[in-house]
Amino acid sequence: MSVKENMLEILEGIDIRFKEPLHSYSYTKVGGEADYLVFPRNHFELARVVKFANQADIPWMVLGNASNIIVRDGGIRGFVILCDKLNNVSVDGYTIEAEAGANLIETTRIALRHSLTGFEFACGIPGSVGGAVFMNAGAYGGEISHILQSCKVLTKDGEIETLSAQDLAFGYRHSAIQESGAVVLSAKFSLAPGNHQVIKQEMDRLTHLRELKQPLEYPSCGSVFKRPVGHFAGQLISEAGLKGYRIGGVEVSEKHAGFMINVADGTAKDYEDLIESVIEKVKEHSGVTLEREVRILGESK
Ligand SMILES: Cc1cc2nc3c(=O)[nH]c(=O)nc-3n(C[C@H](O)[C@H](O)[C@H](O)COP(=O)(O)OP(=O)(O)OC[C@H]3O[C@@H](n4cnc5c(N)ncnc54)[C@H](O)[C@@H]3O)c2cc1C
């Protein structure tokens, strides 16, 4: 029996697509194919895929909304597990529990509908709940670590565990999941009762600020670099004269120099070359070494 036949038999009933191009799933609109792109509908299907992959010694990785990644042009070997069908969200008092694939922006709107405050900061972050926990996503003074109560994970070895916020050792755009290789299955957020109108006004204000400052009309991965201590990446890039600097089809945004936008069918290689070049030029100009926030995955072509 071939690997593919064996896989189809063992993973029967699970939505698996073979040699699936990833560029259409990714916010940057670049990237090659996944050998096997899987859409589990529940935790059991996800665990079955991980178990099969581990036993068959096939690499696997999980993605949320693909808003903080660049998939290289050669694609990703093995399984890519997309969590977007694990998207149930429930509210119990002041707590929201959301599955990993739930859309973060939609989750903040659910908080608004229940007049719960604390989630406003995330109203424009286009990730999934799982990706946001993994990255400790944040904006405008808030971050996931401020509201996360606990999360359920599937460990690399296939065990389900509940982790407290403390276990996640959150830091700036960092959580312990980045080292452990676990999959976030769901997360519980502690919010507080608020005033619907006040929460809405704050979300509208933050949305307006984003629209003013960010090139949301182009494909991008948000801020490419972490904020260097004592500086802003966008400002350093701008001061180095790099607004509008372009390699291939990817360019440093004129509107927000911390963003790199795909303006003309750019490739992952264009992104990588531009990132390297910007790091070098900013270092020359200001002495600061920028560190990537965006994660680069897969193989070069
Ligand atoms: C226009 C724009 C604006 C943005 N603004 C912000 C902002 O203000 N603040 C901010 O912090 N970020 C911002 N981002 C970046 C991005 O939205 C966040 O980092 C988000 O948390 C990524 O979530 P995701 O589901 O898209 O993750 P993905 O891009 O799919 O994955 C990112 C990483 O998380 C891992 N991962 C995803 N899901 C899981 C899971 N269930 N379990 C374990 N690991 C997982 C992946 O393996 C990968 O390594 C922005 C991006 C864009 C395009």
Coordinates of C-alpha atoms and ligand atoms in Angstrom, one line a residue:
M1 CA 0.0 0.0 0.0
S2 CA 1.4 3.5 -0.9
V3 CA 1.7 6.2 1.8
K4 CA -1.2 8.0 0.2
E5 CA -3.5 4.9 0.2
N6 CA -2.6 4.2 3.8
M7 CA -3.2 7.8 4.7
L8 CA -6.6 7.8 3.0
E9 CA -7.6 4.7 4.8
I10 CA -6.5 5.7 8.3
L11 CA -7.7 9.3 7.9
E12 CA -10.9 8.4 6.2
G13 CA -13.6 11.2 6.5
I14 CA -11.1 14.0 7.1
D15 CA -10.9 16.8 4.5
I16 CA -7.4 16.4 3.0
R17 CA -6.2 18.2 -0.1
F18 CA -3.1 17.0 -1.9
K19 CA -0.5 19.4 -3.4
E20 CA -2.5 22.4 -2.4
P21 CA -1.1 25.8 -3.2
L22 CA -0.9 27.9 0.0
H23 CA -0.6 31.4 -1.6
S24 CA -4.4 31.8 -1.7
Y25 CA -4.7 31.0 2.1
S26 CA -1.9 33.4 3.1
Y27 CA -2.3 37.1 3.8
T28 CA 0.9 37.8 1.8
K29 CA -0.4 35.9 -1.2
V30 CA 2.9 34.1 -1.7
G31 CA 3.9 30.5 -1.1
G32 CA 4.2 27.1 -2.7
E33 CA 2.2 23.9 -2.1
A34 CA 1.5 21.9 1.0
D35 CA 2.0 18.2 0.4
Y36 CA -1.2 17.6 2.4
L37 CA -3.4 20.4 3.5
V38 CA -5.9 19.2 6.2
F39 CA -9.0 20.8 7.6
P40 CA -10.0 19.0 10.8
R41 CA -13.6 19.7 11.9
N42 CA -12.9 18.9 15.6
H43 CA -10.2 18.1 18.1
F44 CA -10.5 14.4 17.5
E45 CA -9.8 14.7 13.7
L46 CA -6.9 17.0 14.5
A47 CA -5.5 14.5 17.0
R48 CA -5.9 11.7 14.5
V49 CA -3.8 13.5 11.9
V50 CA -1.1 14.3 14.4
K51 CA -1.0 10.7 15.6
F52 CA -0.9 9.3 12.0
A53 CA 1.9 11.8 11.1
N54 CA 4.0 11.0 14.1
Q55 CA 3.6 7.2 13.5
A56 CA 4.4 7.6 9.8
D57 CA 7.3 10.0 10.5
I58 CA 5.7 12.7 8.3
P59 CA 6.4 16.3 9.4
W60 CA 3.3 18.4 10.4
M61 CA 2.5 21.9 11.4
V62 CA -0.5 23.9 12.2
L63 CA -1.7 27.2 10.8
G64 CA -4.5 29.6 11.8
N65 CA -5.4 32.5 9.5
A66 CA -1.9 32.6 7.9
S67 CA -1.6 36.3 8.7
N68 CA 1.8 36.2 10.3
I69 CA 3.7 33.9 8.0
I70 CA 5.5 33.8 4.8
V71 CA 5.4 30.4 3.1
R72 CA 8.5 29.9 0.9
D73 CA 8.0 29.3 -2.8
G74 CA 8.9 25.6 -2.6
G75 CA 6.0 25.0 -0.2
I76 CA 5.8 22.9 3.0
R77 CA 6.5 19.2 3.2
G78 CA 4.2 16.9 5.0
F79 CA 0.9 18.0 6.7
V80 CA -0.3 21.5 7.1
I81 CA -3.2 21.5 9.4
L82 CA -5.5 24.5 9.0
C83 CA -7.7 25.2 12.1
D84 CA -10.4 27.4 10.6
K85 CA -13.2 24.8 11.0
L86 CA -12.5 24.6 14.7
N87 CA -14.3 27.9 15.3
N88 CA -16.8 27.5 18.1
V89 CA -17.1 30.4 20.5
S90 CA -19.1 30.4 23.7
V91 CA -19.8 32.9 26.5
D92 CA -20.3 32.1 30.1
G93 CA -20.7 35.1 32.4
Y94 CA -17.5 37.2 31.9
T95 CA -15.6 34.4 30.2
I96 CA -15.3 33.7 26.5
E97 CA -14.1 30.3 25.4
A98 CA -13.0 30.1 21.7
E99 CA -11.7 27.3 19.7
A100 CA -8.3 27.8 18.0
G101 CA -9.6 28.5 14.6
A102 CA -12.1 31.1 15.7
N103 CA -11.5 34.4 14.0
L104 CA -10.0 36.9 16.5
I105 CA -11.8 39.9 15.1
E106 CA -15.1 38.0 15.2
T107 CA -14.4 37.0 18.8
T108 CA -13.9 40.6 19.8
R109 CA -17.3 41.4 18.2
I110 CA -18.9 38.6 20.3
A111 CA -17.4 40.2 23.4
L112 CA -19.0 43.5 22.3
R113 CA -22.4 41.9 21.7
H114 CA -22.2 40.7 25.4
S115 CA -21.0 44.1 26.6
L116 CA -17.7 42.5 27.8
T117 CA -14.6 44.7 28.0
G118 CA -10.9 43.8 27.7
F119 CA -10.8 42.5 24.1
E120 CA -11.1 45.8 22.3
F121 CA -7.3 46.0 21.5
A122 CA -7.6 43.0 19.2
C123 CA -10.5 44.2 17.1
G124 CA -8.3 44.7 14.0
I125 CA -5.8 41.8 14.4
P126 CA -6.7 39.4 11.5
G127 CA -5.4 36.2 13.2
S128 CA -7.1 33.2 14.7
V129 CA -7.4 32.6 18.4
G130 CA -4.7 29.9 18.3
G131 CA -2.3 32.0 16.3
A132 CA -2.9 34.9 18.7
V133 CA -2.1 32.8 21.7
F134 CA 1.0 31.4 20.0
M135 CA 2.2 34.9 19.1
N136 CA 0.8 36.7 22.2
A137 CA -0.7 39.1 19.7
G138 CA -1.2 42.6 20.8
A139 CA -1.9 46.2 19.8
Y140 CA -2.6 49.6 21.3
G141 CA -1.4 48.7 24.8
G142 CA -3.3 45.4 25.1
E143 CA -2.1 41.8 24.4
I144 CA -3.5 38.3 24.7
S145 CA -1.6 37.7 28.0
H146 CA -3.7 40.4 29.7
I147 CA -6.9 38.4 29.2
L148 CA -6.0 34.8 28.8
Q149 CA -7.2 32.6 31.6
S150 CA -6.1 29.2 30.3
C151 CA -5.8 27.2 27.1
K152 CA -6.2 23.6 26.0
V153 CA -3.4 22.2 23.9
L154 CA -2.5 19.0 22.1
T155 CA 1.1 18.3 22.9
K156 CA 3.5 17.2 20.2
D157 CA 3.1 13.6 21.4
G158 CA -0.7 13.8 21.2
E159 CA -1.7 14.4 24.8
I160 CA -4.4 16.9 25.7
E161 CA -3.4 19.3 28.5
T162 CA -4.8 22.5 30.1
L163 CA -2.3 25.3 30.6
S164 CA -2.6 28.4 32.7
A165 CA -1.5 31.8 31.5
Q166 CA 1.5 31.3 33.8
D167 CA 2.5 28.1 32.0
L168 CA 2.5 30.0 28.7
A169 CA 5.4 32.2 29.9
F170 CA 4.2 35.1 27.8
G171 CA 6.6 37.8 26.7
Y172 CA 6.5 40.3 23.9
R173 CA 5.1 38.4 20.9
H174 CA 6.2 35.2 22.6
S175 CA 4.6 32.3 24.3
A176 CA 6.0 29.0 25.5
I177 CA 4.0 27.2 22.7
Q178 CA 6.7 28.6 20.3
E179 CA 9.2 26.2 22.0
S180 CA 6.9 23.3 23.0
G181 CA 5.5 22.6 19.5
A182 CA 2.0 22.0 21.0
V183 CA -1.2 22.9 19.2
V184 CA -3.6 25.3 20.8
L185 CA -7.0 23.7 20.7
S186 CA -9.0 26.4 22.5
A187 CA -8.5 29.3 24.9
K188 CA -10.5 30.9 27.7
F189 CA -10.4 34.7 28.1
S190 CA -11.4 36.6 31.3
L191 CA -13.2 39.8 30.5
A192 CA -15.1 42.3 32.6
P193 CA -18.6 43.7 32.4
G194 CA -18.6 47.0 30.4
N195 CA -20.8 49.5 28.6
H196 CA -21.8 48.4 25.1
Q197 CA -21.6 52.0 23.7
V198 CA -18.2 52.7 25.3
I199 CA -16.7 49.4 24.0
K200 CA -18.1 50.0 20.5
Q201 CA -16.6 53.5 20.5
E202 CA -13.2 52.2 21.4
M203 CA -13.3 49.5 18.8
D204 CA -14.4 52.1 16.2
R205 CA -11.6 54.4 17.2
L206 CA -8.9 51.6 16.9
T207 CA -10.3 50.5 13.6
H208 CA -10.2 54.1 12.3
L209 CA -6.6 54.4 13.5
R210 CA -5.6 51.2 11.7
E211 CA -7.3 52.3 8.5
L212 CA -5.5 55.7 8.7
K213 CA -2.0 54.2 9.4
Q214 CA -1.8 50.8 7.8
P215 CA -1.9 49.8 4.1
L216 CA -4.8 47.4 4.6
E217 CA -5.7 47.5 0.9
Y218 CA -2.6 45.4 0.0
P219 CA -1.6 41.9 0.9
S220 CA 0.9 41.9 3.8
C221 CA 1.8 40.1 7.0
G222 CA 1.3 43.2 9.3
S223 CA 4.4 44.5 11.0
V224 CA 7.4 42.5 9.7
F225 CA 9.6 43.3 12.6
K226 CA 9.3 43.3 16.4
R227 CA 9.5 46.6 18.1
P228 CA 13.2 47.1 19.1
V229 CA 13.6 48.3 22.7
G230 CA 13.5 52.1 22.7
H231 CA 12.6 52.4 19.0
F232 CA 9.8 51.8 16.5
A233 CA 10.8 49.6 13.5
G234 CA 8.7 51.6 11.1
Q235 CA 10.4 54.8 12.1
L236 CA 13.9 53.3 11.8
I237 CA 13.1 52.0 8.3
S238 CA 11.7 55.3 7.3
E239 CA 14.7 57.3 8.6
A240 CA 16.9 54.9 6.6
G241 CA 15.1 56.3 3.5
L242 CA 13.5 52.9 2.7
K243 CA 9.8 53.8 2.2
G244 CA 8.9 52.6 -1.2
Y245 CA 12.1 50.4 -1.5
R246 CA 11.1 47.5 -3.6
I247 CA 12.6 44.1 -4.6
G248 CA 10.7 42.2 -7.2
G249 CA 7.0 42.6 -6.4
V250 CA 7.3 43.4 -2.7
E251 CA 7.8 46.9 -1.3
V252 CA 8.2 48.7 1.9
S253 CA 4.9 50.5 2.4
E254 CA 4.9 54.3 1.9
K255 CA 2.0 54.5 4.4
H256 CA 3.6 52.4 7.2
A257 CA 7.3 51.5 6.8
G258 CA 6.9 48.6 9.2
F259 CA 4.7 46.8 6.6
M260 CA 5.9 45.1 3.4
I261 CA 3.2 44.9 0.8
N262 CA 2.9 42.6 -2.2
V263 CA 2.2 45.1 -5.0
A264 CA 3.0 43.1 -8.1
D265 CA 2.8 39.3 -7.8
G266 CA 5.7 39.2 -5.5
T267 CA 7.2 35.9 -4.3
A268 CA 8.4 34.6 -0.9
K269 CA 11.9 35.1 -2.2
D270 CA 11.2 38.8 -2.9
Y271 CA 9.9 39.1 0.7
E272 CA 13.0 37.3 2.2
D273 CA 15.4 39.4 0.1
L274 CA 13.7 42.6 1.0
I275 CA 13.6 41.7 4.7
E276 CA 17.4 40.9 4.7
S277 CA 18.2 44.0 2.8
V278 CA 16.1 46.2 5.1
I279 CA 17.8 44.7 8.2
E280 CA 21.2 45.4 6.7
K281 CA 20.4 49.0 5.7
V282 CA 18.8 49.9 9.0
K283 CA 21.8 48.4 10.9
E284 CA 24.1 50.6 8.8
H285 CA 22.0 53.7 9.3
S286 CA 21.1 53.4 13.0
G287 CA 23.1 50.6 14.4
V288 CA 19.9 48.8 15.5
T289 CA 19.4 45.2 14.4
L290 CA 15.8 44.5 13.5
E291 CA 14.3 41.2 14.6
R292 CA 11.6 39.5 12.5
E293 CA 8.1 39.1 13.9
V294 CA 6.8 37.3 10.9
R295 CA 7.5 33.6 10.7
I296 CA 9.1 32.2 7.5
L297 CA 8.1 28.6 6.8
G298 CA 8.8 25.8 4.3
E299 CA 11.3 25.3 1.5
S300 CA 12.9 27.6 -1.1
K301 CA 12.3 26.8 -4.7
Ligands
LIG1 C1 -2.9 43.7 8.2 C2 -2.4 43.0 9.4 C3 -2.3 43.6 10.7 C4 -1.8 42.9 11.8 N1 -1.8 43.6 13.0 C5 -1.3 43.0 14.1 C6 -1.3 43.6 15.4 O1 -1.8 44.7 15.5 N2 -0.8 42.9 16.4 C7 -0.3 41.7 16.3 O2 0.2 41.1 17.3 N3 -0.3 41.1 15.1 C8 -0.8 41.7 14.0 N4 -0.7 41.0 12.8 C9 -0.1 39.7 12.7 C10 -1.0 38.5 12.9 O3 -2.4 38.8 12.6 C11 -0.9 38.0 14.4 O4 0.4 37.6 14.6 C12 -1.9 36.8 14.6 O5 -1.8 36.5 16.0 C13 -1.4 35.5 13.8 O6 -2.5 34.6 13.9 P1 -2.8 33.6 12.7 O7 -3.9 32.7 13.1 O8 -2.9 34.3 11.4 O9 -1.4 32.8 12.8 P2 -0.7 32.1 11.5 O10 -0.1 33.2 10.7 O11 -1.5 31.1 10.8 O12 0.5 31.4 12.3 C14 1.5 32.1 13.0 C15 2.2 31.1 13.9 O13 1.3 30.6 14.8 C16 1.3 29.2 14.8 N5 -0.1 28.8 15.1 C17 -1.2 29.2 14.4 N6 -2.3 28.5 15.0 C18 -1.8 27.7 16.0 C19 -2.4 26.8 16.9 N7 -3.7 26.6 16.9 N8 -1.6 26.2 17.7 C20 -0.3 26.4 17.7 N9 0.4 27.2 16.9 C21 -0.4 27.9 16.0 C22 1.7 28.8 13.4 O14 2.3 27.5 13.3 C23 2.8 29.9 13.1 O15 4.0 29.6 13.5 C24 -1.3 41.6 11.7 C25 -1.3 41.0 10.4 C26 -1.8 41.7 9.3 C27 -1.8 41.0 8.0

